[in-house]
Amino acid sequence: MADIAVIGANGTIGSRIVDEALRRGHTVTAVVRDPAKVDRADDGLTVATGDVLDTAAVAEAAKGKDVLVSAIGGGDGAGHRALVEPSARALVEALRTLGDQAPRLIMVGGAGSLRTADGSQVWDAPGLPDWLLDIMHAHGDALDFLRTVSDVPWTSLSPAAHIAPGERTGAYRTATEDLVVDGEGESRISAEDYAVALIDEVETPAHVGERFTVGY
Ligand SMILES: NC(=O)c1ccc[n+]([C@@H]2O[C@H](COP(=O)([O-])OP(=O)(O)OC[C@H]3O[C@@H](n4cnc5c(N)ncnc54)[C@H](OP(=O)(O)O)[C@@H]3O)[C@@H](O)[C@H]2O)c1
């Protein structure tokens, strides 16, 4: 069983990651800014306080863990710009302070940088609003940074283009750089099945030092 710290554990995706980890018997530390907002008391769940940009707090929460998951989000476009790439830097900096004892880092990423069938990237599609481009490029910048990191084991997991709460089917397909699209031409995944894929990666590491993506 793995000992997993999840930052952003209250979020739409983060809470599903916590659910999936706990249902498989892993131990989870939910790292949140305000513990009062955690209204659950599951077996195997501990709550710790920390902001993702606070390297000392992150290092403390990550110490002794097998995996550190970041599922943070910045809300709107400007919030993502201010948070996502800086958080990647802060997380790596925090893990570096733990040296050989650093857990593996898995970051929830974005779909914008994935390649589409015509060879362009998702964010090249015409007509995307500025707020969405900001969110996509915030994740792109974080991924660019992670790709410079070789001394901390990292993985970035990009959702399909559309991710929302839904059914846990346990069935999904993965790719590394190409957007996963179903038979109807849709790129989608439930947040529950995204969490299945992420915890599968925790249990069986297959994408250390790279990005991968998941969809139906
Ligand atoms: N198709 C796609 O590419 C796609 C689609 C959806 C989401 N995403 C990405 O997935 C990530 C998670 O999305 P979501 O929908 O689950 O977001 P969400 O529901 O808004 O949750 C975000 C979480 O981040 C936490 N957070 C924000 N700032 C923080 C900080 N400074 N320190 C610690 N925690 C912080 C929030 O904590 P509080 O509870 O304290 O506010 C919240 O729990 C986002 O980065 C989003 O861009 C990608």
mmCIF file of C-alpha atoms and ligand atoms in Angstrom:
data_model
loop_
_atom_site.group_PDB
_atom_site.id
_atom_site.type_symbol
_atom_site.label_atom_id
_atom_site.label_comp_id
_atom_site.label_asym_id
_atom_site.label_seq_id
_atom_site.Cartn_x
_atom_site.Cartn_y
_atom_site.Cartn_z
ATOM 1 C CA MET A 1 0.000 0.000 0.000
ATOM 2 C CA ALA A 2 1.190 3.507 -0.767
ATOM 3 C CA ASP A 3 1.312 6.545 1.495
ATOM 4 C CA ILE A 4 0.000 9.409 -0.644
ATOM 5 C CA ALA A 5 -0.217 13.166 0.023
ATOM 6 C CA VAL A 6 -2.789 15.018 -2.099
ATOM 7 C CA ILE A 7 -2.654 18.810 -2.424
ATOM 8 C CA GLY A 8 -5.959 20.243 -3.652
ATOM 9 C CA ALA A 9 -7.774 17.349 -2.003
ATOM 10 C CA ASN A 10 -11.012 19.345 -1.740
ATOM 11 C CA GLY A 11 -11.241 20.028 -5.469
ATOM 12 C CA THR A 12 -13.398 18.330 -8.078
ATOM 13 C CA ILE A 13 -10.541 16.139 -9.310
ATOM 14 C CA GLY A 14 -8.540 16.029 -6.068
ATOM 15 C CA SER A 15 -11.478 14.665 -4.066
ATOM 16 C CA ARG A 16 -11.946 11.840 -6.601
ATOM 17 C CA ILE A 17 -8.243 11.011 -6.328
ATOM 18 C CA VAL A 18 -8.613 10.817 -2.539
ATOM 19 C CA ASP A 19 -11.720 8.603 -2.932
ATOM 20 C CA GLU A 20 -9.981 6.242 -5.343
ATOM 21 C CA ALA A 21 -6.837 5.965 -3.217
ATOM 22 C CA LEU A 22 -8.837 5.233 -0.053
ATOM 23 C CA ARG A 23 -11.099 2.664 -1.718
ATOM 24 C CA ARG A 24 -7.966 0.738 -2.716
ATOM 25 C CA GLY A 25 -6.621 0.813 0.833
ATOM 26 C CA HIS A 26 -3.909 3.416 0.401
ATOM 27 C CA THR A 27 -3.149 5.903 3.155
ATOM 28 C CA VAL A 28 -3.908 9.513 2.222
ATOM 29 C CA THR A 29 -2.894 12.855 3.669
ATOM 30 C CA ALA A 30 -5.147 15.606 2.333
ATOM 31 C CA VAL A 31 -3.104 18.812 2.194
ATOM 32 C CA VAL A 32 -5.460 21.788 2.203
ATOM 33 C CA ARG A 33 -5.290 25.471 2.969
ATOM 34 C CA ASP A 34 -8.244 25.326 5.364
ATOM 35 C CA PRO A 35 -8.744 22.023 7.247
ATOM 36 C CA ALA A 36 -12.161 23.242 8.404
ATOM 37 C CA LYS A 37 -13.345 22.706 4.809
ATOM 38 C CA VAL A 38 -12.612 18.954 4.967
ATOM 39 C CA ASP A 39 -15.968 17.515 5.996
ATOM 40 C CA ARG A 40 -15.039 13.835 5.905
ATOM 41 C CA ALA A 41 -13.354 11.453 8.343
ATOM 42 C CA ASP A 42 -12.585 8.282 6.365
ATOM 43 C CA ASP A 43 -10.380 5.502 7.663
ATOM 44 C CA GLY A 44 -6.893 6.025 6.273
ATOM 45 C CA LEU A 45 -7.324 9.789 5.801
ATOM 46 C CA THR A 46 -5.287 12.428 7.624
ATOM 47 C CA VAL A 47 -5.600 16.158 7.077
ATOM 48 C CA ALA A 48 -2.619 18.530 6.946
ATOM 49 C CA THR A 49 -2.502 22.265 6.384
ATOM 50 C CA GLY A 50 -0.463 23.742 3.550
ATOM 51 C CA ASP A 51 -0.435 26.105 0.600
ATOM 52 C CA VAL A 52 1.111 24.633 -2.538
ATOM 53 C CA LEU A 53 3.426 27.642 -2.837
ATOM 54 C CA ASP A 54 4.742 27.194 0.724
ATOM 55 C CA THR A 55 7.749 24.946 0.139
ATOM 56 C CA ALA A 56 8.373 24.300 3.847
ATOM 57 C CA ALA A 57 4.770 23.196 4.414
ATOM 58 C CA VAL A 58 4.803 21.034 1.285
ATOM 59 C CA ALA A 59 8.102 19.415 2.274
ATOM 60 C CA GLU A 60 6.728 18.679 5.734
ATOM 61 C CA ALA A 61 3.571 17.115 4.262
ATOM 62 C CA ALA A 62 5.570 15.131 1.697
ATOM 63 C CA LYS A 63 8.169 13.788 4.117
ATOM 64 C CA GLY A 64 7.914 10.002 4.439
ATOM 65 C CA LYS A 65 5.298 9.675 1.687
ATOM 66 C CA ASP A 66 5.606 7.502 -1.403
ATOM 67 C CA VAL A 67 3.802 9.898 -3.726
ATOM 68 C CA LEU A 68 2.872 13.583 -3.667
ATOM 69 C CA VAL A 69 -0.116 14.406 -5.903
ATOM 70 C CA SER A 70 -0.975 17.990 -6.820
ATOM 71 C CA ALA A 71 -4.530 18.572 -8.032
ATOM 72 C CA ILE A 72 -4.537 22.319 -7.494
ATOM 73 C CA GLY A 73 -6.375 24.736 -9.730
ATOM 74 C CA GLY A 74 -6.411 28.496 -9.932
ATOM 75 C CA GLY A 75 -10.079 29.036 -10.732
ATOM 76 C CA ASP A 76 -10.078 31.466 -13.663
ATOM 77 C CA GLY A 77 -7.440 32.106 -16.294
ATOM 78 C CA ALA A 78 -5.526 34.712 -14.324
ATOM 79 C CA GLY A 79 -5.608 32.491 -11.262
ATOM 80 C CA HIS A 80 -4.145 29.603 -13.218
ATOM 81 C CA ARG A 81 -1.461 31.868 -14.675
ATOM 82 C CA ALA A 82 -0.494 32.955 -11.166
ATOM 83 C CA LEU A 83 -0.575 29.477 -9.652
ATOM 84 C CA VAL A 84 0.050 26.509 -11.916
ATOM 85 C CA GLU A 85 3.606 26.948 -13.200
ATOM 86 C CA PRO A 86 4.775 28.566 -9.910
ATOM 87 C CA SER A 87 3.290 25.569 -8.085
ATOM 88 C CA ALA A 88 5.307 23.157 -10.224
ATOM 89 C CA ARG A 89 8.470 25.063 -9.299
ATOM 90 C CA ALA A 90 7.507 25.164 -5.604
ATOM 91 C CA LEU A 91 6.671 21.457 -5.507
ATOM 92 C CA VAL A 92 9.975 20.482 -7.104
ATOM 93 C CA GLU A 93 11.862 22.845 -4.795
ATOM 94 C CA ALA A 94 10.104 21.322 -1.775
ATOM 95 C CA LEU A 95 10.916 17.780 -2.888
ATOM 96 C CA ARG A 96 14.552 18.697 -3.519
ATOM 97 C CA THR A 97 14.878 19.593 0.169
ATOM 98 C CA LEU A 98 14.033 15.951 0.973
ATOM 99 C CA GLY A 99 16.887 14.597 -1.155
ATOM 100 C CA ASP A 100 16.821 10.826 -1.579
ATOM 101 C CA GLN A 101 13.756 10.626 0.670
ATOM 102 C CA ALA A 102 11.622 12.688 -1.748
ATOM 103 C CA PRO A 103 8.409 11.014 -2.858
ATOM 104 C CA ARG A 104 7.423 10.819 -6.459
ATOM 105 C CA LEU A 105 5.456 13.839 -7.771
ATOM 106 C CA ILE A 106 2.307 13.427 -9.878
ATOM 107 C CA MET A 107 0.699 16.656 -11.123
ATOM 108 C CA VAL A 108 -2.770 16.998 -12.578
ATOM 109 C CA GLY A 109 -2.095 18.711 -15.898
ATOM 110 C CA GLY A 110 -4.075 20.165 -18.752
ATOM 111 C CA ALA A 111 -5.216 19.008 -22.189
ATOM 112 C CA GLY A 112 -4.264 22.181 -24.084
ATOM 113 C CA SER A 113 -0.784 21.065 -25.085
ATOM 114 C CA LEU A 114 -1.919 17.660 -26.422
ATOM 115 C CA ARG A 115 -1.601 16.927 -30.145
ATOM 116 C CA THR A 116 -4.729 16.565 -32.257
ATOM 117 C CA ALA A 117 -5.322 14.453 -35.378
ATOM 118 C CA ASP A 118 -4.186 17.232 -37.746
ATOM 119 C CA GLY A 119 -0.871 17.582 -35.912
ATOM 120 C CA SER A 120 -1.712 20.865 -34.199
ATOM 121 C CA GLN A 121 -2.189 21.244 -30.459
ATOM 122 C CA VAL A 122 -5.550 21.563 -28.696
ATOM 123 C CA TRP A 123 -4.819 25.201 -27.864
ATOM 124 C CA ASP A 124 -4.341 26.015 -31.574
ATOM 125 C CA ALA A 125 -8.074 25.535 -32.266
ATOM 126 C CA PRO A 126 -9.641 28.754 -33.580
ATOM 127 C CA GLY A 127 -11.992 30.775 -31.409
ATOM 128 C CA LEU A 128 -10.872 29.654 -27.946
ATOM 129 C CA PRO A 129 -11.571 32.381 -25.364
ATOM 130 C CA ASP A 130 -8.652 34.121 -23.689
ATOM 131 C CA TRP A 131 -9.515 32.746 -20.224
ATOM 132 C CA LEU A 132 -9.321 29.197 -21.543
ATOM 133 C CA LEU A 133 -6.080 29.854 -23.385
ATOM 134 C CA ASP A 134 -4.654 31.226 -20.128
ATOM 135 C CA ILE A 135 -5.610 28.027 -18.306
ATOM 136 C CA MET A 136 -4.205 25.834 -21.088
ATOM 137 C CA HIS A 137 -0.924 27.716 -21.334
ATOM 138 C CA ALA A 138 -0.532 27.834 -17.552
ATOM 139 C CA HIS A 139 -0.485 24.034 -17.648
ATOM 140 C CA GLY A 140 1.746 24.088 -20.730
ATOM 141 C CA ASP A 141 4.255 26.272 -18.904
ATOM 142 C CA ALA A 142 4.200 23.930 -15.895
ATOM 143 C CA LEU A 143 4.856 20.959 -18.172
ATOM 144 C CA ASP A 144 7.702 22.811 -19.906
ATOM 145 C CA PHE A 145 9.241 23.391 -16.479
ATOM 146 C CA LEU A 146 8.800 19.773 -15.365
ATOM 147 C CA ARG A 147 10.545 18.636 -18.528
ATOM 148 C CA THR A 148 13.685 20.456 -17.338
ATOM 149 C CA VAL A 149 13.673 18.446 -14.081
ATOM 150 C CA SER A 150 15.734 15.272 -13.913
ATOM 151 C CA ASP A 151 16.551 15.030 -10.188
ATOM 152 C CA VAL A 152 12.967 14.647 -8.913
ATOM 153 C CA PRO A 153 10.770 11.846 -10.289
ATOM 154 C CA TRP A 154 7.710 13.558 -11.772
ATOM 155 C CA THR A 155 4.691 12.640 -13.860
ATOM 156 C CA SER A 156 2.059 14.940 -15.350
ATOM 157 C CA LEU A 157 -1.360 13.450 -16.141
ATOM 158 C CA SER A 158 -3.383 15.485 -18.644
ATOM 159 C CA PRO A 159 -7.137 14.897 -18.577
ATOM 160 C CA ALA A 160 -9.069 14.435 -21.779
ATOM 161 C CA ALA A 161 -10.394 17.708 -23.226
ATOM 162 C CA HIS A 162 -13.600 17.272 -21.210
ATOM 163 C CA ILE A 163 -13.534 16.016 -17.634
ATOM 164 C CA ALA A 164 -16.466 16.165 -15.252
ATOM 165 C CA PRO A 165 -17.876 14.221 -12.324
ATOM 166 C CA GLY A 166 -19.608 11.086 -13.556
ATOM 167 C CA GLU A 167 -19.391 7.329 -13.494
ATOM 168 C CA ARG A 168 -16.470 5.179 -12.336
ATOM 169 C CA THR A 169 -16.206 2.578 -15.086
ATOM 170 C CA GLY A 170 -12.573 1.592 -14.546
ATOM 171 C CA ALA A 171 -12.083 1.556 -18.323
ATOM 172 C CA TYR A 172 -9.914 4.109 -20.083
ATOM 173 C CA ARG A 173 -7.229 4.517 -22.723
ATOM 174 C CA THR A 174 -3.956 6.397 -22.401
ATOM 175 C CA ALA A 175 -1.505 8.149 -24.717
ATOM 176 C CA THR A 176 1.539 10.283 -24.106
ATOM 177 C CA GLU A 177 1.288 13.291 -26.440
ATOM 178 C CA ASP A 178 -1.893 12.661 -28.458
ATOM 179 C CA LEU A 179 -5.359 13.690 -27.311
ATOM 180 C CA VAL A 180 -7.395 10.530 -26.636
ATOM 181 C CA VAL A 181 -10.615 10.678 -28.688
ATOM 182 C CA ASP A 182 -13.510 8.201 -28.642
ATOM 183 C CA GLY A 183 -15.432 6.714 -31.587
ATOM 184 C CA GLU A 184 -17.682 9.751 -31.782
ATOM 185 C CA GLY A 185 -14.734 12.111 -32.009
ATOM 186 C CA GLU A 186 -15.150 13.278 -28.400
ATOM 187 C CA SER A 187 -12.281 13.584 -25.938
ATOM 188 C CA ARG A 188 -13.707 12.964 -22.512
ATOM 189 C CA ILE A 189 -13.201 11.215 -19.169
ATOM 190 C CA SER A 190 -15.097 11.215 -15.900
ATOM 191 C CA ALA A 191 -13.238 12.627 -12.907
ATOM 192 C CA GLU A 192 -13.717 9.202 -11.282
ATOM 193 C CA ASP A 193 -12.012 7.332 -14.141
ATOM 194 C CA TYR A 194 -9.275 9.989 -14.309
ATOM 195 C CA ALA A 195 -8.631 9.144 -10.644
ATOM 196 C CA VAL A 196 -8.559 5.414 -11.472
ATOM 197 C CA ALA A 197 -5.847 6.079 -14.070
ATOM 198 C CA LEU A 198 -3.857 8.244 -11.669
ATOM 199 C CA ILE A 199 -3.941 5.672 -8.861
ATOM 200 C CA ASP A 200 -3.069 2.930 -11.385
ATOM 201 C CA GLU A 201 0.020 5.029 -12.161
ATOM 202 C CA VAL A 202 0.769 5.267 -8.428
ATOM 203 C CA GLU A 203 0.571 1.493 -8.085
ATOM 204 C CA THR A 204 2.364 0.659 -11.336
ATOM 205 C CA PRO A 205 4.658 3.494 -12.417
ATOM 206 C CA ALA A 206 4.771 3.631 -16.204
ATOM 207 C CA HIS A 207 5.278 7.336 -16.892
ATOM 208 C CA VAL A 208 8.052 8.597 -14.630
ATOM 209 C CA GLY A 209 9.644 11.710 -16.164
ATOM 210 C CA GLU A 210 6.898 12.207 -18.720
ATOM 211 C CA ARG A 211 3.375 13.414 -19.366
ATOM 212 C CA PHE A 212 0.565 11.071 -20.258
ATOM 213 C CA THR A 213 -3.123 11.524 -20.852
ATOM 214 C CA VAL A 214 -6.297 9.561 -20.303
ATOM 215 C CA GLY A 215 -9.646 9.373 -22.092
ATOM 216 C CA TYR A 216 -12.292 6.928 -23.321
HETATM 217 N N1 LIG B 1 -9.375 19.248 -19.691
HETATM 218 C C1 LIG B 1 -8.465 19.815 -18.886
HETATM 219 O O1 LIG B 1 -7.336 20.063 -19.262
HETATM 220 C C2 LIG B 1 -8.865 20.130 -17.485
HETATM 221 C C3 LIG B 1 -10.207 20.143 -17.137
HETATM 222 C C4 LIG B 1 -10.521 20.400 -15.796
HETATM 223 C C5 LIG B 1 -9.515 20.687 -14.873
HETATM 224 N N2 LIG B 1 -8.221 20.695 -15.258
HETATM 225 C C6 LIG B 1 -7.171 21.053 -14.306
HETATM 226 O O2 LIG B 1 -7.216 20.184 -13.201
HETATM 227 C C7 LIG B 1 -6.860 20.896 -12.018
HETATM 228 C C8 LIG B 1 -7.904 20.615 -10.945
HETATM 229 O O3 LIG B 1 -9.165 21.034 -11.430
HETATM 230 P P1 LIG B 1 -10.475 21.008 -10.512
HETATM 231 O O4 LIG B 1 -11.625 21.227 -11.403
HETATM 232 O O5 LIG B 1 -10.435 19.831 -9.624
HETATM 233 O O6 LIG B 1 -10.243 22.334 -9.639
HETATM 234 P P2 LIG B 1 -11.053 22.852 -8.379
HETATM 235 O O7 LIG B 1 -12.278 22.045 -8.145
HETATM 236 O O8 LIG B 1 -11.189 24.332 -8.547
HETATM 237 O O9 LIG B 1 -10.079 22.547 -7.165
HETATM 238 C C9 LIG B 1 -8.861 23.204 -7.085
HETATM 239 C C10 LIG B 1 -8.253 22.902 -5.730
HETATM 240 O O10 LIG B 1 -7.010 23.603 -5.646
HETATM 241 C C11 LIG B 1 -6.873 24.080 -4.337
HETATM 242 N N3 LIG B 1 -5.960 25.215 -4.295
HETATM 243 C C12 LIG B 1 -6.053 26.371 -4.984
HETATM 244 N N4 LIG B 1 -5.015 27.170 -4.687
HETATM 245 C C13 LIG B 1 -4.258 26.491 -3.796
HETATM 246 C C14 LIG B 1 -3.057 26.790 -3.108
HETATM 247 N N5 LIG B 1 -2.417 27.966 -3.282
HETATM 248 N N6 LIG B 1 -2.542 25.856 -2.258
HETATM 249 C C15 LIG B 1 -3.189 24.675 -2.055
HETATM 250 N N7 LIG B 1 -4.340 24.334 -2.676
HETATM 251 C C16 LIG B 1 -4.862 25.239 -3.539
HETATM 252 C C17 LIG B 1 -8.278 24.448 -3.906
HETATM 253 O O11 LIG B 1 -8.299 24.441 -2.511
HETATM 254 P P3 LIG B 1 -9.358 25.244 -1.604
HETATM 255 O O12 LIG B 1 -10.396 24.210 -1.296
HETATM 256 O O13 LIG B 1 -8.539 25.651 -0.440
HETATM 257 O O14 LIG B 1 -9.858 26.403 -2.422
HETATM 258 C C18 LIG B 1 -9.099 23.344 -4.542
HETATM 259 O O15 LIG B 1 -9.248 22.268 -3.661
HETATM 260 C C19 LIG B 1 -6.761 22.371 -12.414
HETATM 261 O O16 LIG B 1 -5.419 22.752 -12.501
HETATM 262 C C20 LIG B 1 -7.447 22.423 -13.754
HETATM 263 O O17 LIG B 1 -6.921 23.426 -14.617
HETATM 264 C C21 LIG B 1 -7.863 20.423 -16.547
#
